[in-house]
PDB file of C-alpha atoms in Angstrom:
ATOM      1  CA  UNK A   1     169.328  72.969  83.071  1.00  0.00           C
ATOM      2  CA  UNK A   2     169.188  76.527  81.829  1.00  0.00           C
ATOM      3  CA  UNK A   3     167.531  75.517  78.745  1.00  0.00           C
ATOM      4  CA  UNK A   4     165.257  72.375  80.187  1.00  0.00           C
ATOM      5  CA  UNK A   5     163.825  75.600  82.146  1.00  0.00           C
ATOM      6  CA  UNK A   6     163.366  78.052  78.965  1.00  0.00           C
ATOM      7  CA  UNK A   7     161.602  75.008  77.071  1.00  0.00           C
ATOM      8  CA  UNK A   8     159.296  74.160  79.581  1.00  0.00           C
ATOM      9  CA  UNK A   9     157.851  77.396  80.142  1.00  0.00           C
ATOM     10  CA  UNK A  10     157.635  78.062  76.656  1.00  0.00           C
ATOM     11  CA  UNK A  11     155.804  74.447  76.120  1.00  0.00           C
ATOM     12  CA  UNK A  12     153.619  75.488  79.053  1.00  0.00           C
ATOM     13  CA  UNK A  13     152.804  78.630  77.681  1.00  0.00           C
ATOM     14  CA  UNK A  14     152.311  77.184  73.839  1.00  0.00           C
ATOM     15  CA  UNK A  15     149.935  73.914  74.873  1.00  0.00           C
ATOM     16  CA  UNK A  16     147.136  76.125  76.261  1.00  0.00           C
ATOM     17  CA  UNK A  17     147.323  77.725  73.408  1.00  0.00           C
ATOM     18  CA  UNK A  18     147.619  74.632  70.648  1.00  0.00           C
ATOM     19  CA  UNK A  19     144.213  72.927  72.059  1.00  0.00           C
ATOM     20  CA  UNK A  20     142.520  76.023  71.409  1.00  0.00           C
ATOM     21  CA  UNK A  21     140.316  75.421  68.606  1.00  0.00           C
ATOM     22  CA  UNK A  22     141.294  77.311  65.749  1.00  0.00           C
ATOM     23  CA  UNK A  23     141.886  76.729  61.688  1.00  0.00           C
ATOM     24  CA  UNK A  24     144.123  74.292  61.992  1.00  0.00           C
ATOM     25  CA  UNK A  25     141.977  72.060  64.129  1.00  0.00           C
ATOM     26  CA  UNK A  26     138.820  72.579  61.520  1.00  0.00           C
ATOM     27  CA  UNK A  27     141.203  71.870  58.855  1.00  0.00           C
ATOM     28  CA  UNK A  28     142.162  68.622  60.049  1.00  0.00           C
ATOM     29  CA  UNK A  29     138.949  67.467  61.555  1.00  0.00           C
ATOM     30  CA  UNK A  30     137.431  68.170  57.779  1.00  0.00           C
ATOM     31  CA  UNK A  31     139.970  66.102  56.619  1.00  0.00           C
ATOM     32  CA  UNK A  32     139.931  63.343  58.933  1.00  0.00           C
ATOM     33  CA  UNK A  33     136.403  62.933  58.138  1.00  0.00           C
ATOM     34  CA  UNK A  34     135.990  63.776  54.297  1.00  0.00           C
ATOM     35  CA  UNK A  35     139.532  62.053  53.284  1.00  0.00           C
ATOM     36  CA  UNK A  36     140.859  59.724  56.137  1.00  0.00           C
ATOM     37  CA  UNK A  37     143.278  59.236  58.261  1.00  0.00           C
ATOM     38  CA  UNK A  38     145.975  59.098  56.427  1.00  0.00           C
ATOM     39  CA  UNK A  39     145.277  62.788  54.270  1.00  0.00           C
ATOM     40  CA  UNK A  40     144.653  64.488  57.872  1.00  0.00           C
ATOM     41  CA  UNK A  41     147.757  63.128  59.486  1.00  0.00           C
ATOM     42  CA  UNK A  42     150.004  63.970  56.101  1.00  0.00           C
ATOM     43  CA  UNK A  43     147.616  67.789  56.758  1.00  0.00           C
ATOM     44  CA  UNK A  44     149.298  67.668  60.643  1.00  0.00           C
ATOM     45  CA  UNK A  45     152.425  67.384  58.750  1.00  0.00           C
ATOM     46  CA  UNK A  46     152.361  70.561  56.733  1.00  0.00           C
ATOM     47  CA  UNK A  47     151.304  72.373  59.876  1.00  0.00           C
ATOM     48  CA  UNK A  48     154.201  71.156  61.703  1.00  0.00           C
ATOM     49  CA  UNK A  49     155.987  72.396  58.556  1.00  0.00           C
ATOM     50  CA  UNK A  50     155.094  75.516  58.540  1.00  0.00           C
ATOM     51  CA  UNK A  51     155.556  75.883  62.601  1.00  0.00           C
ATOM     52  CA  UNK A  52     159.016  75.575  62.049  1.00  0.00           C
ATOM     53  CA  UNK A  53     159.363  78.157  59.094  1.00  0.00           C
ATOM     54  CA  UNK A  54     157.445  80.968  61.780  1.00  0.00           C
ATOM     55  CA  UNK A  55     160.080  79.700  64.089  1.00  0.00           C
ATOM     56  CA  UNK A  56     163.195  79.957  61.476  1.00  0.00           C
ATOM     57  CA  UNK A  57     162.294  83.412  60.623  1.00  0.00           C
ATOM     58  CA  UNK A  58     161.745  84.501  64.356  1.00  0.00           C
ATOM     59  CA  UNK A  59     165.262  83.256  64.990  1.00  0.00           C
ATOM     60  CA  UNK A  60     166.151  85.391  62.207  1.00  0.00           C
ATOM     61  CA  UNK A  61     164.772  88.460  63.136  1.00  0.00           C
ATOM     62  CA  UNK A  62     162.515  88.621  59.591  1.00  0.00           C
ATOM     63  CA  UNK A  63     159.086  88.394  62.195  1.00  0.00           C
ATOM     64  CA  UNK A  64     160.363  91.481  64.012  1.00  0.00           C
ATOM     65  CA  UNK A  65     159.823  93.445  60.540  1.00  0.00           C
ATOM     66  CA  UNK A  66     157.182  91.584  59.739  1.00  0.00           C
ATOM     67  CA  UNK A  67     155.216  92.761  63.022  1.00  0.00           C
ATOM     68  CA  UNK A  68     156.808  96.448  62.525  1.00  0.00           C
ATOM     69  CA  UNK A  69     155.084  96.676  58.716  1.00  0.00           C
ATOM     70  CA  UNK A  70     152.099  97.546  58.513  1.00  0.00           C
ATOM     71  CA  UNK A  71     151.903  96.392  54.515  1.00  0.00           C
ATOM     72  CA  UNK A  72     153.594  93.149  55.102  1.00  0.00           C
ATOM     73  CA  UNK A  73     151.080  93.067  57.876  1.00  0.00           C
ATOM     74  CA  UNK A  74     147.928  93.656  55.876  1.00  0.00           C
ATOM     75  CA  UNK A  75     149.229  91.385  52.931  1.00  0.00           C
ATOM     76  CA  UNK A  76     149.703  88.409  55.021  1.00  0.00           C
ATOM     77  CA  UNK A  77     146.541  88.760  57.048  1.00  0.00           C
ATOM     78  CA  UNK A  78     144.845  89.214  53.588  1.00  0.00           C
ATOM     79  CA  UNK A  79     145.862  86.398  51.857  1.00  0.00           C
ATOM     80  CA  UNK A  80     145.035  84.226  54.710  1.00  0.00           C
ATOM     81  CA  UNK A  81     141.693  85.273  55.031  1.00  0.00           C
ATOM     82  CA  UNK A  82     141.287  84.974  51.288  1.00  0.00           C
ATOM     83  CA  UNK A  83     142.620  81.536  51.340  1.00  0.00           C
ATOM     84  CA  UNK A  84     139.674  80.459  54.548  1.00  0.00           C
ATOM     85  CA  UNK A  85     137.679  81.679  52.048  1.00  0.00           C
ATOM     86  CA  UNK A  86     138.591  79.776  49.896  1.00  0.00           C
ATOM     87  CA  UNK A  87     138.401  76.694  51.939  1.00  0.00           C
ATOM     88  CA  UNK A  88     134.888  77.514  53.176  1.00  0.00           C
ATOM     89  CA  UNK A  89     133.329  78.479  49.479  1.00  0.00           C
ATOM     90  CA  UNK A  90     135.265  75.329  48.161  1.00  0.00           C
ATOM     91  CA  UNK A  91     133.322  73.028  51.223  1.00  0.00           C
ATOM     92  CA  UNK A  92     130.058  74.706  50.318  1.00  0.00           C
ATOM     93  CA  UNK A  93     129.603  73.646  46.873  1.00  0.00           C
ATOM     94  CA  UNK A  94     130.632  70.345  47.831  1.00  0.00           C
ATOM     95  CA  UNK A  95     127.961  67.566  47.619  1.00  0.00           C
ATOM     96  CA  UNK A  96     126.837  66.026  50.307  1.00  0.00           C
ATOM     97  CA  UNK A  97     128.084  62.398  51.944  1.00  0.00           C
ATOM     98  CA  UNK A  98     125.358  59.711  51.457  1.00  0.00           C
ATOM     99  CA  UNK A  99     125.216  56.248  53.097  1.00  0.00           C
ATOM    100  CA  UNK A 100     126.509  54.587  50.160  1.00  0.00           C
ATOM    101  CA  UNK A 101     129.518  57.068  49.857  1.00  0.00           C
ATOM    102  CA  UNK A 102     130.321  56.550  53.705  1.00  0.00           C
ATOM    103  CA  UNK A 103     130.273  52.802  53.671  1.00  0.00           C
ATOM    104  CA  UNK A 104     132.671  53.046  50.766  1.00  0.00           C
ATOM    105  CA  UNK A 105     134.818  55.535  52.383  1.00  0.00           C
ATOM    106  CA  UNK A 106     135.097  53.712  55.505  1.00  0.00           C
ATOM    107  CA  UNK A 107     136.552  50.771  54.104  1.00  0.00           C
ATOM    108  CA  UNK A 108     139.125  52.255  52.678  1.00  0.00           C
ATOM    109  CA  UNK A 109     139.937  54.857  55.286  1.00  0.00           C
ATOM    110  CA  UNK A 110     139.169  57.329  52.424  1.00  0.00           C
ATOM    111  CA  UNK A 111     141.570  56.180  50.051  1.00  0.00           C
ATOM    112  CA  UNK A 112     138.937  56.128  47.406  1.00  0.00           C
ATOM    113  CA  UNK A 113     136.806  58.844  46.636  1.00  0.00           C
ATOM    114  CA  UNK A 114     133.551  59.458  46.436  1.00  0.00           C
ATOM    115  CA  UNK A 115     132.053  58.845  43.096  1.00  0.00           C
ATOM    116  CA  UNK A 116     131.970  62.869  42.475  1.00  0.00           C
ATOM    117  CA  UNK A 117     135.198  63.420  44.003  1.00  0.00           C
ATOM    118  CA  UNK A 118     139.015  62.643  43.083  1.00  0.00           C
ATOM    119  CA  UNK A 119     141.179  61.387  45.434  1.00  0.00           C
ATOM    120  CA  UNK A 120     142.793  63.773  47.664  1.00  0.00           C
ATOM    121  CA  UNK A 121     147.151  63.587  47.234  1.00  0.00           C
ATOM    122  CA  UNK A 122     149.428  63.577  49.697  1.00  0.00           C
ATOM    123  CA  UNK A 123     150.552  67.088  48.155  1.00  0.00           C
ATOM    124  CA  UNK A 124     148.069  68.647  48.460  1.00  0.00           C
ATOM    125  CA  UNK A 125     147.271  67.453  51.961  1.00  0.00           C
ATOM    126  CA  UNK A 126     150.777  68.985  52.813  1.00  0.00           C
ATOM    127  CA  UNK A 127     149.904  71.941  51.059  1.00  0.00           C
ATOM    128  CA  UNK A 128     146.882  72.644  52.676  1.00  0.00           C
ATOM    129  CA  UNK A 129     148.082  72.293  56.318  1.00  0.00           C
ATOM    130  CA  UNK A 130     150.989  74.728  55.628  1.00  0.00           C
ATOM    131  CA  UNK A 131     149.357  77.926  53.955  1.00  0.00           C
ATOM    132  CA  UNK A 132     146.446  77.238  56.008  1.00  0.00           C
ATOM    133  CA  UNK A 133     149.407  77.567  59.352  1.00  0.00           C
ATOM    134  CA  UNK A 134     151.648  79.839  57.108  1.00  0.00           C
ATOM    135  CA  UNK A 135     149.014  82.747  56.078  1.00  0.00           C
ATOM    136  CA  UNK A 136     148.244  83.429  59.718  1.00  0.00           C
ATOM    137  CA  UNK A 137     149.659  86.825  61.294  1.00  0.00           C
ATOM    138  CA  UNK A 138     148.626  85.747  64.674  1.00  0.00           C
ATOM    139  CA  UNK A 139     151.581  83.077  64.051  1.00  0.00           C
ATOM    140  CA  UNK A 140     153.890  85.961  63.616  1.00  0.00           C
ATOM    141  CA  UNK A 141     153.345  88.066  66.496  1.00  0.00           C
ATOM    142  CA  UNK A 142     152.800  85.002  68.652  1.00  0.00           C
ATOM    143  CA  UNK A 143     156.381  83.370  68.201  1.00  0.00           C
ATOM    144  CA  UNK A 144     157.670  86.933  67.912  1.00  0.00           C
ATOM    145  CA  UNK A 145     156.561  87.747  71.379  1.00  0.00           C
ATOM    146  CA  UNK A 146     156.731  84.163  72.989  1.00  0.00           C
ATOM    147  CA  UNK A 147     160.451  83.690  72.159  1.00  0.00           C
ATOM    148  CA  UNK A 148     161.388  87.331  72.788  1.00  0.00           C
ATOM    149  CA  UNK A 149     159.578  87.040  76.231  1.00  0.00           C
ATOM    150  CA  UNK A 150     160.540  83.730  77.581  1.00  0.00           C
ATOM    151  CA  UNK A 151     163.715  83.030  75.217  1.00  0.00           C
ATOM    152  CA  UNK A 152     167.017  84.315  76.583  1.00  0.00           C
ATOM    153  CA  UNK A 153     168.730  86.763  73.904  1.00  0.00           C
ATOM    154  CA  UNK A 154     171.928  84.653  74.828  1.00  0.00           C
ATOM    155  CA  UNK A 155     170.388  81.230  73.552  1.00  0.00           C
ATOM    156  CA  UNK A 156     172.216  79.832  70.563  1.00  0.00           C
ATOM    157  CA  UNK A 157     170.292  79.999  67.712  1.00  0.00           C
ATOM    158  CA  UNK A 158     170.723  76.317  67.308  1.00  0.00           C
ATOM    159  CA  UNK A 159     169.377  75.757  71.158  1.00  0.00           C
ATOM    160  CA  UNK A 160     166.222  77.710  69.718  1.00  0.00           C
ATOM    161  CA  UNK A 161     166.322  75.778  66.868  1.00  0.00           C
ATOM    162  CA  UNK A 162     165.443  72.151  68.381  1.00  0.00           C
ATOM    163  CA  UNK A 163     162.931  74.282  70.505  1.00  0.00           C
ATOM    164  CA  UNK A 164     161.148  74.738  67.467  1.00  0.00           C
ATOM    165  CA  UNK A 165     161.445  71.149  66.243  1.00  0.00           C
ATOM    166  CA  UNK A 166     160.278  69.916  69.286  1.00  0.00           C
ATOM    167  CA  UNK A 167     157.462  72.414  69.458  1.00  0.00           C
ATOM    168  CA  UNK A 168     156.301  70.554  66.018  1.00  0.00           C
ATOM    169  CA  UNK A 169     156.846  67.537  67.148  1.00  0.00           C
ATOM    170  CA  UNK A 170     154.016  68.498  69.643  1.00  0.00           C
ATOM    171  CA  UNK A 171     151.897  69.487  67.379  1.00  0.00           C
ATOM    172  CA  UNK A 172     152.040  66.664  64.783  1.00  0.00           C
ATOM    173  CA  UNK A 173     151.479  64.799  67.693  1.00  0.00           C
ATOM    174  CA  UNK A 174     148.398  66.593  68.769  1.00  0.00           C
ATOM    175  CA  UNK A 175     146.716  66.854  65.433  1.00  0.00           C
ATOM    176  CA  UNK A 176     147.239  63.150  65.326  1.00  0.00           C
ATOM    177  CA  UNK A 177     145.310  62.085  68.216  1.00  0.00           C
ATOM    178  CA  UNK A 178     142.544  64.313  66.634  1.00  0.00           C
ATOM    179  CA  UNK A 179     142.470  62.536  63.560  1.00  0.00           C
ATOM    180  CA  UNK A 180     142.846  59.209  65.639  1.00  0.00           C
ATOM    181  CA  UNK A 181     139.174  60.217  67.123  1.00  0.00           C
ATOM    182  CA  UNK A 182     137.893  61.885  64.343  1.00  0.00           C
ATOM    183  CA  UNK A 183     138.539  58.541  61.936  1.00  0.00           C
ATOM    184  CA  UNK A 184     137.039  56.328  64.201  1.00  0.00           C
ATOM    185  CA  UNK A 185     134.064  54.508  62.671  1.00  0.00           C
ATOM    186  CA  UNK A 186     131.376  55.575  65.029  1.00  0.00           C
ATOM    187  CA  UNK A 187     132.806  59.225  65.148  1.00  0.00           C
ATOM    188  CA  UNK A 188     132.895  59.266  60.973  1.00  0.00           C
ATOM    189  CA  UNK A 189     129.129  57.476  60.861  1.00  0.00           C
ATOM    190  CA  UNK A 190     128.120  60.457  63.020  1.00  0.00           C
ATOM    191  CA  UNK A 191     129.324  62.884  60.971  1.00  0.00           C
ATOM    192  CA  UNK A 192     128.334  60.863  57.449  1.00  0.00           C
ATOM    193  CA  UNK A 193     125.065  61.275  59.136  1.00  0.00           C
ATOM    194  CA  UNK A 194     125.038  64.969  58.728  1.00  0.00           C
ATOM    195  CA  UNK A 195     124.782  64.761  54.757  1.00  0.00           C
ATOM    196  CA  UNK A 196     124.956  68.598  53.403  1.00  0.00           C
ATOM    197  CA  UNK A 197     124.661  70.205  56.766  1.00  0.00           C
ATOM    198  CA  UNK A 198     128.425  68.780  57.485  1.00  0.00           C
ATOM    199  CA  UNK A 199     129.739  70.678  54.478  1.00  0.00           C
ATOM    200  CA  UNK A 200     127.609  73.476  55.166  1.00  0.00           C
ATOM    201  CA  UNK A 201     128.641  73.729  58.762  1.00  0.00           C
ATOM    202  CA  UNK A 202     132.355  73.303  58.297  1.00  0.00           C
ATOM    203  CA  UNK A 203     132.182  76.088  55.048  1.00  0.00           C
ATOM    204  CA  UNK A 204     130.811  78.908  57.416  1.00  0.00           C
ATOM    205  CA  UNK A 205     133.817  77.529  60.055  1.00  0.00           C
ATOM    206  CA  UNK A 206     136.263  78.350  57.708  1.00  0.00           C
ATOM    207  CA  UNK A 207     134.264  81.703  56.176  1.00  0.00           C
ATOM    208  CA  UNK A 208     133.970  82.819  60.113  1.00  0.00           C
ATOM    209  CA  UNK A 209     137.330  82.269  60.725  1.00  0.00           C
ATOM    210  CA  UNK A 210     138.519  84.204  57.354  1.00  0.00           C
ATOM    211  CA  UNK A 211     136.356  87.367  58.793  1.00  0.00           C
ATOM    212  CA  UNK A 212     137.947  86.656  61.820  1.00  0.00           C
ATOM    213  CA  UNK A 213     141.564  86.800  60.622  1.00  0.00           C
ATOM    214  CA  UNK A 214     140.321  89.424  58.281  1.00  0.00           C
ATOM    215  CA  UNK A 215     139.689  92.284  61.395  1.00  0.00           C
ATOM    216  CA  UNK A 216     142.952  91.260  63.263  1.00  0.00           C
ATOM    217  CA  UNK A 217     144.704  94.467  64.127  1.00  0.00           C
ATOM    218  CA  UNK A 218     148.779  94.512  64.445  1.00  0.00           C
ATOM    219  CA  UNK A 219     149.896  95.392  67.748  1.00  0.00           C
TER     220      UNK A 219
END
């Protein structure tokens, strides 16, 4: 009972939090859109991935010296700002959806790509959703504090451990009821309707939220 009472205030405390708009959700709307279904929901995957390596290393005590280094600080927040840049300059120069591209798109649930673009892997769909999760500081001082705070010291690691996996069970779950809606036909038409401005839009998303990451201060 002990431990049904830790999880649920920590799963209280981590939902407000995990419907907050933030990189991860413009990642996989972009995907769910440009790609498919399936390339967003193998994206959720990654994410989930790389939920439970912040967790393994907060069990660990690595995040505590993480948080506590200034360097390993800067370096992480730096090459996760650089890689939202990277996402954003990369959706920029890409060209715009057209009606004939969307149609195509649509019937295939994005398995084939455009006629300028190759076909997204599952690879690098899993790739994507983990740095994009991984390179995040906030990450790091969030599970740091969240367990520390609502986490009993005296929890078996392994207890803490199927917190975690449950936690990413959450959030697979949640980014795929976001691609469910964002994959729908009408919602993708929509969207496809947008031409360059989607691109555009989504590139200054992920350039905003590199600047954003970039000023984040350790506490």
């Amino acid at each position: 009972m002990q431990y049904v009472i830790e999880f649920t205030g920590l799963m209280a405390v981590f939902v407000i939090l995990l419907v907050a708009p933030g990189a991860d959700f413009a990642l996989i709307v972009r995907q769910s859109i440009v790609h498919g279904r399936r390339a967003a929901f193998i994206t959720s995957l990654g994410i989930g991935a790389s939920l439970m390596f912040h967790i393994s290393y907060t069990i660990l005590g690595i995040g505590l010296i993480v948080s506590q280094s200034l360097f390993l600080f800067s370096l992480i927040k730096w090459a996760g700002a650089a890689y939202l840049f990277y996402l954003g300059i990369k959706a920029l120069r890409e060209k715009p959806l057209n009606a004939a591209d969307a149609d195509k798109i649509l019937q295939t649930d994005g398995e084939a790509a455009q006629p300028q673009q190759k076909a997204i892997s599952a690879k690098r769909c899993f790739t994507m959703g983990f740095i994009t999760n991984a390179l995040n500081p906030k990450a790091v001082l969030f599970f740091l504090s969240l367990f520390s705070s609502l986490v009993s010291h005296e929890t078996p690691a392994a207890i803490q451990g199927i917190y975690g996996i449950l936690i990413a069970i959450v959030v697979i779950s949640w980014f795929a009821i976001v691609t469910l809606f964002f994959t729908l036909e009408p919602v993708r038409k929509r969207f496809f309707a947008l031409g360059a401005w989607f691109n555009r839009v989504t590139g200054m998303v992920f350039i905003g939220l590199g600047i954003k990451l970039a000023s984040q201060q350790a506490h």
